[in-house]
XYZ file of C-alpha atoms in Angstrom:
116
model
C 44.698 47.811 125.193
C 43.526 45.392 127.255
C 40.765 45.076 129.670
C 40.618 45.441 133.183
C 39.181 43.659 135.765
C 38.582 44.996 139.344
C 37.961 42.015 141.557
C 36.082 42.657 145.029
C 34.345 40.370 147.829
C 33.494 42.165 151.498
C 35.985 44.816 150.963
C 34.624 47.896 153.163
C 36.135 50.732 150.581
C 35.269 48.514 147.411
C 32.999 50.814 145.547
C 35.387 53.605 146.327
C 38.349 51.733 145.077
C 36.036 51.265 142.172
C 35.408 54.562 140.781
C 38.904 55.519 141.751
C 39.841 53.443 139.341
C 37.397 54.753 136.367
C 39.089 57.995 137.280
C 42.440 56.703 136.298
C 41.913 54.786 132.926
C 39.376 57.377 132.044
C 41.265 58.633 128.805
C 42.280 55.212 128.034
C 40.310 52.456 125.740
C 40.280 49.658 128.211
C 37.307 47.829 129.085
C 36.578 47.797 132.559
C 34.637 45.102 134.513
C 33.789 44.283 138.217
C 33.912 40.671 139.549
C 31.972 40.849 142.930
C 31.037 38.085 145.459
C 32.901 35.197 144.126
C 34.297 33.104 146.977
C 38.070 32.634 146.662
C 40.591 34.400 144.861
C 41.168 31.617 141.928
C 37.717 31.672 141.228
C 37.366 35.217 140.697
C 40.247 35.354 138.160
C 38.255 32.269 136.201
C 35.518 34.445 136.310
C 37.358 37.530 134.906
C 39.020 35.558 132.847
C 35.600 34.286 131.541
C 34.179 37.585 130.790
C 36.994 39.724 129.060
C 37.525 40.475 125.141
C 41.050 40.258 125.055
C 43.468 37.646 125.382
C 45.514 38.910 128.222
C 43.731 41.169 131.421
C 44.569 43.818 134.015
C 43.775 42.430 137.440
C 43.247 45.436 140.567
C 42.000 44.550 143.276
C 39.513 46.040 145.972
C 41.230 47.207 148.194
C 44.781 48.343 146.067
C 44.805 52.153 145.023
C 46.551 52.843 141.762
C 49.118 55.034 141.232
C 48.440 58.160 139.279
C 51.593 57.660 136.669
C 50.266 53.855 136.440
C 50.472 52.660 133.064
C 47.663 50.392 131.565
C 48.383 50.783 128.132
C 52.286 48.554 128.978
C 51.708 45.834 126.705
C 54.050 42.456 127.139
C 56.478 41.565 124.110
C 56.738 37.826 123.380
C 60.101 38.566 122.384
C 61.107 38.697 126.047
C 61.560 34.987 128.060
C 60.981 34.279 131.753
C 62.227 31.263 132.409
C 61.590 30.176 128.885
C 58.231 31.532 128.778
C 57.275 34.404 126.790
C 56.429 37.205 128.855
C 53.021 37.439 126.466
C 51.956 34.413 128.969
C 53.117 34.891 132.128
C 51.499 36.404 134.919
C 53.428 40.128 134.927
C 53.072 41.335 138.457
C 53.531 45.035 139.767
C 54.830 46.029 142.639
C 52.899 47.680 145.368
C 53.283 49.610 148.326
C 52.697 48.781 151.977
C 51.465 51.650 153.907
C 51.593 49.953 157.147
C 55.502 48.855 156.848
C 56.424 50.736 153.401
C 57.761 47.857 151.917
C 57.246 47.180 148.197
C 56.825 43.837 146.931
C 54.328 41.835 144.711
C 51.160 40.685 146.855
C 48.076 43.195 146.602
C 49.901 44.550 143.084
C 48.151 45.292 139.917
C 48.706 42.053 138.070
C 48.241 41.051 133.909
C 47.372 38.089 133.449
C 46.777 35.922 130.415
C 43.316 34.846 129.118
C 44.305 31.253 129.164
């Protein structure tokens, strides 16, 4: 399993988003951490990246709301190439769900991302 990270700045429903998210990995072994207050989005994943035990990381942020039949325990296989690359160090990126427009596409999506 690998630990999560739930990244949040200003975000009005952060701690909410938060524990919403404890509720879901609850019967799970994943660490769980919280980056707050780090100015820009690169710098928070250093930071996450900084403090996790495991050599790749979930990535949620504030303001996304996971899915009840999310999985967190998916694991990559280096087996399988993206554009030469094995998935085990990519960025894997979910999908998510616009409630504004309902369209589904990458930005605002759970993310894994390797340590490195």
């Amino acid at each position: 399993m690998y630990d999560i990270v739930f990244i949040s700045f200003n975000e009005t429903n952060a701690d909410r988003g938060y524990l919403d998210l404890l509720k879901h990995i609850v019967k799970l072994d994943n660490c769980v951490h919280r980056i707050h207050g780090v100015t820009g989005i690169h710098q928070a994943h250093i930071a996450a990246a900084k403090i996790v035990s495991t050599n790749m990381f979930w990535v949620v942020d504030a303001d996304a709301w996971i899915v009840d039949d999310f999985d967190f325990a998916w694991e990559p296989d280096a087996n399988v190439l993206h554009w030469g690359i094995p998935e085990t160090q990519c960025i894997n990126i979910w999908k998510s769900l616009n409630p504004v427009n309902k369209l589904e596409y990458g930005y605002g999506g759970v993310k894994l991302f390797p340590r490195e």
